[in-house]
XYZ file of C-alpha atoms in Angstrom:
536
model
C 68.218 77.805 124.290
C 68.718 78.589 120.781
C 72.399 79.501 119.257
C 71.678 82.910 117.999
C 72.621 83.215 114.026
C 75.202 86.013 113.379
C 74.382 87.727 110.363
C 76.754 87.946 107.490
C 77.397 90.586 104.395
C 77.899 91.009 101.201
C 81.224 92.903 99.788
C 80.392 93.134 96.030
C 83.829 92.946 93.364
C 84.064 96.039 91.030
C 81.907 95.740 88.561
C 84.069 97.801 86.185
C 85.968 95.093 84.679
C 88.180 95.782 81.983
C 88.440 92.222 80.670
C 91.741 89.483 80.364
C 93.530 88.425 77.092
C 95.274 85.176 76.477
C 93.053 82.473 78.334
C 92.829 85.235 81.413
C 95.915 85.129 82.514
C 96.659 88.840 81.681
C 95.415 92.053 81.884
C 94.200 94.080 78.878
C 96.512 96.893 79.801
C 99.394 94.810 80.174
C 99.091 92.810 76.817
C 98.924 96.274 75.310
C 101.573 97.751 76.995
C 103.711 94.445 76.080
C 102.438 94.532 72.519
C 103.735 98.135 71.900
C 107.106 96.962 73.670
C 107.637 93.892 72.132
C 107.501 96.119 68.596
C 109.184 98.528 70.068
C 112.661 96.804 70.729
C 112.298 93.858 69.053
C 111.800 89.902 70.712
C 115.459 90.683 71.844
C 114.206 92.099 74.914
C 112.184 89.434 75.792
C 112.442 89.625 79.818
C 111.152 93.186 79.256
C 108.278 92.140 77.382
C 107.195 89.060 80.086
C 107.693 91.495 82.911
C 105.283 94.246 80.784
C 103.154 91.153 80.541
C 102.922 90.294 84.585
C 103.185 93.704 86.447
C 105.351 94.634 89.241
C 103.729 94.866 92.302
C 100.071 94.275 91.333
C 99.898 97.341 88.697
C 101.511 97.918 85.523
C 104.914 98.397 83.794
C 104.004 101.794 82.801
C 101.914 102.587 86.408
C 105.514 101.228 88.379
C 107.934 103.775 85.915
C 106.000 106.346 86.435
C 105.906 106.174 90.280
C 109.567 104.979 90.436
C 110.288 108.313 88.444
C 107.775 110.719 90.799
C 109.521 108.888 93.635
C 112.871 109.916 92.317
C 111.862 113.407 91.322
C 110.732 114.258 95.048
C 112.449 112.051 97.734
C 114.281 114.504 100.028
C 115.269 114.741 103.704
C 112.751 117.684 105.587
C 114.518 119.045 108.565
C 113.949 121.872 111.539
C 117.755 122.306 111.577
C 118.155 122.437 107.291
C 117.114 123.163 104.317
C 115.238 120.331 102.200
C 118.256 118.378 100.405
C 118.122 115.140 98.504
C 120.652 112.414 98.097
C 123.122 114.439 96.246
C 122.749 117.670 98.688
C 121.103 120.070 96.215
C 118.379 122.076 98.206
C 114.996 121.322 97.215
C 111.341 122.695 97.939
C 109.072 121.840 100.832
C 106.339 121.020 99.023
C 106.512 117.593 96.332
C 106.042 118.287 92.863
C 102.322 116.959 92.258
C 101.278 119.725 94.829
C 103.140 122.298 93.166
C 102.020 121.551 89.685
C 98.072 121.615 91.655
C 98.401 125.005 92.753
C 95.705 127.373 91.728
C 96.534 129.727 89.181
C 95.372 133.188 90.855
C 97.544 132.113 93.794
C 101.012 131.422 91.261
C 99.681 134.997 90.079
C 99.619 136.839 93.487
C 103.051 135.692 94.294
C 104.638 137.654 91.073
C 102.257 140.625 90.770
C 101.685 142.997 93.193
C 98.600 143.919 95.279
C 97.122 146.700 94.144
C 93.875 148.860 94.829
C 91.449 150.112 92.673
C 90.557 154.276 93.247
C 88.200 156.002 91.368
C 88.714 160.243 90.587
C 85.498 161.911 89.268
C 86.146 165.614 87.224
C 82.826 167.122 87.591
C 83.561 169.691 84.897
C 84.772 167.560 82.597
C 82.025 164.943 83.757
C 84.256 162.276 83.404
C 85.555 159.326 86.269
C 89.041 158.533 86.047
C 90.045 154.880 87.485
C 93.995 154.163 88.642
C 95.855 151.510 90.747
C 97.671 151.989 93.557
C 99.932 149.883 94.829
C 99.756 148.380 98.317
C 102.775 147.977 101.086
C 103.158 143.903 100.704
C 101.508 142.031 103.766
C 104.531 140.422 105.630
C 104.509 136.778 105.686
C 104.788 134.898 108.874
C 107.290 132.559 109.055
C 106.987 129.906 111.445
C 110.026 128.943 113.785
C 109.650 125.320 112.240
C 110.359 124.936 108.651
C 108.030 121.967 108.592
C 105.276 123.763 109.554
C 105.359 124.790 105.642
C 104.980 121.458 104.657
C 101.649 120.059 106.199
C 98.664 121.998 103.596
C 96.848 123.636 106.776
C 95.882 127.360 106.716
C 94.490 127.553 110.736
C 92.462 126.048 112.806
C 89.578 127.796 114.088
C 85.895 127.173 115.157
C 87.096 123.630 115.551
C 87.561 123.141 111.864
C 90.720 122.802 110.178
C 91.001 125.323 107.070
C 93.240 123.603 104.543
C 95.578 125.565 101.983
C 93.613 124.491 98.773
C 90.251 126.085 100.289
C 88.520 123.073 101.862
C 86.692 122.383 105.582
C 87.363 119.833 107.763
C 85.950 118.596 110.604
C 87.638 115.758 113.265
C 85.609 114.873 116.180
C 86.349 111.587 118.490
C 84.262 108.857 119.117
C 84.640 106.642 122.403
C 83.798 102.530 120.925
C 81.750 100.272 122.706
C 82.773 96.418 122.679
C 80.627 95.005 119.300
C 82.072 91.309 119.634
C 80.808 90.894 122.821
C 77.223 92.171 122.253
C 74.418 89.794 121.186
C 73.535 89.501 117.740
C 70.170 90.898 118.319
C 72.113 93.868 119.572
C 74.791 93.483 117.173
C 71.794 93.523 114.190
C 69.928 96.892 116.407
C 73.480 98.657 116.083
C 74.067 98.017 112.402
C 70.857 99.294 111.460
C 71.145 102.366 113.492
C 74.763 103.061 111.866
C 73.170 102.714 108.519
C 70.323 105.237 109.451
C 73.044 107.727 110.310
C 75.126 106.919 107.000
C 71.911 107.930 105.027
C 72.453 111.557 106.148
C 75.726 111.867 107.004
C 78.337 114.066 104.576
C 79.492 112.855 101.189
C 83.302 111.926 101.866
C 83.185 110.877 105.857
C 86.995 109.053 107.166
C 86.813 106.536 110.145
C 90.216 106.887 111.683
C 91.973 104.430 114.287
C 94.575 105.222 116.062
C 96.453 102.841 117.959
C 99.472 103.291 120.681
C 101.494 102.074 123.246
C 99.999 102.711 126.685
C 101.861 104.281 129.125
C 101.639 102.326 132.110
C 105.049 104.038 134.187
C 102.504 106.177 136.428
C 101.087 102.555 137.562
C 104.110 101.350 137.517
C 105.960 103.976 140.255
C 103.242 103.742 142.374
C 103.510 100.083 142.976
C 106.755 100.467 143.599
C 106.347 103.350 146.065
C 103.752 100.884 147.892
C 106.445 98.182 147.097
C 109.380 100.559 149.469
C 106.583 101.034 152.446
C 105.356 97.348 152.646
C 106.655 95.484 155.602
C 105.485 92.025 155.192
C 107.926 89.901 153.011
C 104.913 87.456 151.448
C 103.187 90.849 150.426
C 106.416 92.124 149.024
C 106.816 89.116 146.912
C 103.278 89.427 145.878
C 103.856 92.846 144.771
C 106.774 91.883 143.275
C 105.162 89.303 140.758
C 102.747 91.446 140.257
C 105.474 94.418 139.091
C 106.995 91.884 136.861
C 103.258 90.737 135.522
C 102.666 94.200 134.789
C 105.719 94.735 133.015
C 105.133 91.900 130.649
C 101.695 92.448 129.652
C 102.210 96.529 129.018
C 105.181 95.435 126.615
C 103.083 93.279 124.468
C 99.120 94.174 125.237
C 99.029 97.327 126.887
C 97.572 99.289 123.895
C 95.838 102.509 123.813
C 93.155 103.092 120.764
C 91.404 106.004 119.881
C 88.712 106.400 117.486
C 88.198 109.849 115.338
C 85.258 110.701 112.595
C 86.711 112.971 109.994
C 83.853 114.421 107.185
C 84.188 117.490 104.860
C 82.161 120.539 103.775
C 80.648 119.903 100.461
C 80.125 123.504 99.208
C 76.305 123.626 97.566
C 76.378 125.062 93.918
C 76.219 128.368 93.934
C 77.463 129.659 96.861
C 79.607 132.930 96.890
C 82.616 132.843 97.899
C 82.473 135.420 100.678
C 79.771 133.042 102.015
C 81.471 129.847 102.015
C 83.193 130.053 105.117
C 79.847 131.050 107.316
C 78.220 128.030 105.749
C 80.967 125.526 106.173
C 80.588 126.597 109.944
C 77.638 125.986 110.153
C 77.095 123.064 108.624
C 79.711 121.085 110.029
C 78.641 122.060 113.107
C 75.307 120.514 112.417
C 77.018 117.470 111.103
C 79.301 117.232 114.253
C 75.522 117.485 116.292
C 74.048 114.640 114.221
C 76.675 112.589 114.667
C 76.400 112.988 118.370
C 72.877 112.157 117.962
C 72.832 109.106 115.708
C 76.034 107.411 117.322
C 74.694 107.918 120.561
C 71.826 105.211 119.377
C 74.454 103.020 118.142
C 76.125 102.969 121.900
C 79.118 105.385 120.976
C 79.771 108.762 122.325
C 81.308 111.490 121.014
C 84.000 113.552 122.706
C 83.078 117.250 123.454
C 86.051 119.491 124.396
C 85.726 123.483 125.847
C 88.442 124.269 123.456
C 87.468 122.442 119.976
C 91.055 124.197 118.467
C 93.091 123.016 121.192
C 91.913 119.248 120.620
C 92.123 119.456 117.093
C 95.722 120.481 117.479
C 96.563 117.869 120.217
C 94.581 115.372 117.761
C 96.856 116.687 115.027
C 99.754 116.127 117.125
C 99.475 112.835 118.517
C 98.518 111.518 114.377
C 102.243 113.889 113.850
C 104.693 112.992 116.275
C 103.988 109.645 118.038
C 107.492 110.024 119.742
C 107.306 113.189 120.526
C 103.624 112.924 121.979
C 105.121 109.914 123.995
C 107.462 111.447 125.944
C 106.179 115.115 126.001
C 101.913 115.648 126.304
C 100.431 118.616 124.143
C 100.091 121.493 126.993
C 104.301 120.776 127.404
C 104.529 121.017 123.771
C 102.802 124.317 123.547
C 104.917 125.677 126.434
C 108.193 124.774 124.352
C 106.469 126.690 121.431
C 105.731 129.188 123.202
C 109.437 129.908 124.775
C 111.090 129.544 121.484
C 108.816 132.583 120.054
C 109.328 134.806 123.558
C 113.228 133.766 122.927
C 113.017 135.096 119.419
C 111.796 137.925 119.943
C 108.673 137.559 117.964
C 104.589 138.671 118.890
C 103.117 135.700 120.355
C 99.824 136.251 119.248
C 101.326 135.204 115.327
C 101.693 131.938 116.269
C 100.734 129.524 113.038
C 99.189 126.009 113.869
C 101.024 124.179 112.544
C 103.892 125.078 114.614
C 102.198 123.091 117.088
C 102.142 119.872 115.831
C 104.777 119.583 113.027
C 107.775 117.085 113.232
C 111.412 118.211 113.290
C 112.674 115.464 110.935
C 110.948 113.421 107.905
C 112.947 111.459 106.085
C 111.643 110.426 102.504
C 114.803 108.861 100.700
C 113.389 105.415 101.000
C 111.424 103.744 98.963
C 109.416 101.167 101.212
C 109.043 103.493 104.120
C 109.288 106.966 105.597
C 110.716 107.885 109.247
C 109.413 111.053 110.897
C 111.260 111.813 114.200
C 112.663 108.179 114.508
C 109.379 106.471 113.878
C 109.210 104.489 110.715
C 105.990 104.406 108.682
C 105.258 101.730 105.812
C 101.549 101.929 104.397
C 99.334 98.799 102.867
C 96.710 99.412 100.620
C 93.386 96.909 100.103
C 93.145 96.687 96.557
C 89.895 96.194 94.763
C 90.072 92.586 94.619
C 91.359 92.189 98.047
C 88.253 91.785 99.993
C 86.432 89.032 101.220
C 82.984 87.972 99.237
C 81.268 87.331 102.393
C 82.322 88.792 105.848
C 80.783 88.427 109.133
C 79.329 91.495 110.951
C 82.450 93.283 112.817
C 85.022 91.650 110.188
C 86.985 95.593 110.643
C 87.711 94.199 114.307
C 90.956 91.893 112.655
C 92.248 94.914 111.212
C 91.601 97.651 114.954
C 92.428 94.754 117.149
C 95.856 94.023 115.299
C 97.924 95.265 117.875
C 100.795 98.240 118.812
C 101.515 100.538 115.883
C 98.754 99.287 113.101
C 96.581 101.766 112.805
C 93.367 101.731 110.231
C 91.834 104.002 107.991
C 88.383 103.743 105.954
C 86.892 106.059 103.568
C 83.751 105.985 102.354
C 82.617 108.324 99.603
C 78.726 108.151 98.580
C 78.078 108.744 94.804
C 74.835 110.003 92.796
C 72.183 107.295 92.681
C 70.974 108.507 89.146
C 74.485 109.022 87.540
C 75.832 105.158 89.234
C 72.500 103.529 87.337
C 73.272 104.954 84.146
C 77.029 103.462 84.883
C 75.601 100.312 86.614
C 73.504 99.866 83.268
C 76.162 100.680 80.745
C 78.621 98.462 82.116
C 76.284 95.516 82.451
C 75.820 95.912 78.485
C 79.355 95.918 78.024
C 80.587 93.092 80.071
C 76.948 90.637 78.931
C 78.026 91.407 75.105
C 81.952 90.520 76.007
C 80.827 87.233 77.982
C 79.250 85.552 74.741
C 82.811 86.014 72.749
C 84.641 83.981 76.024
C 84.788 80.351 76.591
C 82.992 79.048 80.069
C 86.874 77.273 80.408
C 88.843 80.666 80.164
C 89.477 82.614 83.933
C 88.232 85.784 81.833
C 84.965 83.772 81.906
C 84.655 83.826 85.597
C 85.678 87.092 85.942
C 82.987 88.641 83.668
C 80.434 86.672 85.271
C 81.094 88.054 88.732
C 81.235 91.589 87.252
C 77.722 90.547 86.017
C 76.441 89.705 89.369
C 77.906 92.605 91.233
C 76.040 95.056 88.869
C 73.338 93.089 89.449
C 73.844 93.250 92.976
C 74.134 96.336 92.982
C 71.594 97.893 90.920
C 69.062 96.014 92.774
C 69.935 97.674 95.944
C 70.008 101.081 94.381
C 66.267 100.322 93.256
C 65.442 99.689 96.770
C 66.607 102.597 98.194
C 69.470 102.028 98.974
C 72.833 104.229 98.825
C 75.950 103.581 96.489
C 79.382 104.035 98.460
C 83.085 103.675 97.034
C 85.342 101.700 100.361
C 88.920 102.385 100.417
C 90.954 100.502 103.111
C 94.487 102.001 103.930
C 96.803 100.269 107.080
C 99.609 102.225 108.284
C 102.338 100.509 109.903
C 104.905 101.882 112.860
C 107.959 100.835 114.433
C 110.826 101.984 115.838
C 113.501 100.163 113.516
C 113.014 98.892 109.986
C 113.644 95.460 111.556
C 110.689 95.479 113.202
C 108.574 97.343 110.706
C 109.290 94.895 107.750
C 108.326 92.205 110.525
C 105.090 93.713 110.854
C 104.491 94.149 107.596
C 105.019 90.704 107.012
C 102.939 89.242 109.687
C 100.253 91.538 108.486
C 100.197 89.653 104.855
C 100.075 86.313 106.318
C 96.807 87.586 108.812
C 95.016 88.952 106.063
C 95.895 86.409 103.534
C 94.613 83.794 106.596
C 91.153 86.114 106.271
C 91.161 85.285 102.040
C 91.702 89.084 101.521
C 94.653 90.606 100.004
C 96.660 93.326 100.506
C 99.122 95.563 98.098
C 102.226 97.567 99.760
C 102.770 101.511 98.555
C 106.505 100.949 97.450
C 107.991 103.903 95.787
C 104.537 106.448 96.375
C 105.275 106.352 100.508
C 104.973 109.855 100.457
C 101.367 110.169 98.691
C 100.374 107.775 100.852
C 101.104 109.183 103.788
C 98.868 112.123 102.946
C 95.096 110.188 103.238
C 95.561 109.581 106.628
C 95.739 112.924 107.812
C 92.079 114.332 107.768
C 93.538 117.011 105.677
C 93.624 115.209 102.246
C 91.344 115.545 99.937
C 90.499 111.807 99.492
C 89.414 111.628 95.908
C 93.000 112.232 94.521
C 95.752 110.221 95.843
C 96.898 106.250 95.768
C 93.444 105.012 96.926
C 91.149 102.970 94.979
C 88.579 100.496 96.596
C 85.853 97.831 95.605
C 82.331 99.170 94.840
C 79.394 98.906 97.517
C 76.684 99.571 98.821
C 75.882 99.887 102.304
């Protein structure tokens, strides 16, 4: 019998490349940036002008200041119990400045003026119409019970959908996996295919989310131990026994809980009213949550139907939220507690915001390389654009899921205009063919240029064939209960992808925007992300 051939894939570089300077050892930015420096304060500074010249953490001097300073600006400590305070205890807002500064103006303008109502008086005699404002009794605000409720950007969540402040639609449905390592690669080849069919019509912006977690394994564990107490025999009782210590060994290392969730978003169509937007966003996420359904279903996956789509959302929201909290306590318990803290205060029940049931009581964003929310520390890796692998096997995403407790993946995939990436693709093929002739073959600018060459090559052929243009980001977010053993993590999670040729660039000092794209709630053009090119 035959050795069946696994197939393998292509991950084209960007083909955007801005070009090196001095033999290709620097970027153009950074000779710039250097240049204007180095004139700037003299050759005195020199240490200044070679660090300008390298870059601190893969970007540049001018990208790392301004973070450093944004970091500085809004780093704060968020608490149930307090008032937002920073280092030096002066209260600050919820919200971080870069949302602020994004609000929209009408809503800056409803907070200072008042609501008022048009009325209209008609004098017949006269024959003249009169118009005057009255003004309205202002609407009183809920307040949740949380403080932090403030701080994550969702309205509600109704019809299944999560309304976010800013006016979008989002939809989060889970997906149960099936095993694609262990299939054949006929079967492997059947299921790619019948992904790809489904990417074809799926949304614009669609989010693959992993979530990964300790497994709770006490309920097993107590009723060994209850069979363990009534067990007569001695060999049996040392059998159990073993088998009590076996099973504590394993669930502290390899007893891991995943769970896979499908985030998309409503893409309003031109020209749609805003009275209408909502009905159609129902609708047609709806739709998308059905096709879904229909296409993964083909691929071997299922998708998760609930009775109450808002409860699971929120106990989806929840478990992403507080991974402590939603260890110890499940939702239904949660919503009890919330529950009895309104009927305590006094306050109508049926007022209740969301969020209230799935915010944290602490986040703590003082620190640089990581942020802790309710005890659990967070530190976030990004894939930059030259961080993937040329050539990957089919299922290479099964290094990053199968990484173990508290490494959790996220993908993003946002399909762009055929016509509008040809004109690009074309454009930046003339550019980088007329800035190969000026380099020598010897110079690492050289080989740069010439794989941005055969990526837009690569690519524009499969647009001509009908095939779709899609812009990958790869974000891993990192958990553990002490910065000892997050750092470790981090670490060991360098050296596995480094061990895969692929390369991988920590969010220092922008934690905080970071932790944002994870949560199906953020609009993921905006942010810290920024992938490789592709088509799929």
């Amino acid at each position: 019998m035959e050795h069946e051939q696994r197939d393998s894939y292509l991950i084209p570089p960007n083909f955007i490349e801005g070009g090196t300077l001095m033999g290709g050892m620097f970027k153009t930015r950074n000779v710039i940036e250097a240049g204007i420096l180095g004139a700037a304060v003299g050759l005195t500074a020199l240490p200044l002008v070679l660090l300008a010249l390298i870059g601190v953490g893969g970007s540049s001097l001018s990208s790392f200041i301004l973070l450093f300073f944004s970091y500085l600006r809004n780093r704060r400590i968020l608490s149930q119990d307090a008032p937002a305070r920073g280092r030096d205890g002066k209260e600050l807002s919820m919200l971080p400045t870069w949302i602020q500064s994004k609000r929209p103006v009408e809503e800056q303008e409803a907070e200072v003026q008042s609501k008022t109502r048009s009325r209209f008086q008609v004098d017949l005699k006269a024959r003249k119409l009169d118009q005057f404002k009255t003004f309205l009794e202002p609407e009183e605000v809920v307040r949740p019970i949380n403080p932090l409720a403030d701080y994550i950007p969702i309205e509600k969540v109704a019809n299944g959908i999560i309304y976010t402040r800013d006016h979008r639609y989002v939809k989060l449905v889970e997906v149960v996996p099936v095993n694609f390592l262990l299939r054949s690669a006929r079967e492997q080849r059947s299921i790619i295919y019948s992904f790809i069919s489904y990417l074809k019509i799926a949304p614009v912006k669609v989010q693959f989310k992993v979530l990964t977690k300790r497994a709770d394994i006490n309920r097993h564990m107590d009723t060994v131990r209850r069979e363990l107490v009534q067990e007569t025999d001695e060999r049996c009782r040392q059998l159990q026994e073993d088998y009590l210590r076996l099973i504590q060994q394993l669930g502290s290392r390899e007893a891991i809980t995943r769970r896979f969730f499908l985030v998309f978003e409503h893409e309003p169509l031109p020209g749609t009213k805003r009275g209408q937007e909502e009905a159609e966003a129902i609708a047609s996420l709806q739709t998308a949550a059905r096709t879904a359904a229909s296409y993964l279903r083909q691929c071997g996956n299922e998708v998760i139907s609930h009775e109450n789509e808002d409860e699971a959302t929120c106990e989806i929201l929840y478990n992403i939220l507080c991974r402590q909290a939603s260890n110890e306590k499940p939702f239904p318990q949660k919503v009890k507690e919330v529950l009895a803290e309104y009927m305590v205060a006094g306050r109508p029940l049926d007022t209740i915001p969301s969020n209230d049931f799935y915010a944290p009581s602490h986040i703590d964003l003082t620190h640089g390389r990581y942020i802790c929310i309710d005890g659990v520390y967070y530190a976030y890796l990004l894939v930059p654009s030259n961080g993937y692998k040329a050539q990957v096997p089919a299922g290479w995403l099964s290094l990053l899921v199968n990484a173990g407790d508290g490494i959790d993946m996220d993908m993003f995939l946002s399909r762009q205009p055929k016509d509008r990436m040809i004109r690009k693709l074309g454009q930046q093929l003339l550019i980088n063919r007329s800035k190969i002739k000026e380099t020598s073959d010897t110079n690492t600018d050289f080989d740069d240029l010439d794989s941005a060459i055969r990526s837009g090559y690569l690519l524009k052929d499969g647009l001509s064939n009908n095939e779709d243009f899609y812009y990958l980001n790869l974000l891993i977010t990192i958990t553990a209960d002490n910065v000892d053993d997050l750092e470790w993590k981090v670490a060991e999670m360098k050296k596995l992808l480094l061990s895969q040729d692929m390369d991988i660039q920590p969010c220092s000092f922008c934690e905080e925007q970071a932790f944002c794209p994870p949560c199906p709630w953020y609009p993921w053009s905006g942010g810290c992300l920024s992938g490789p090119s592709g088509t799929c």
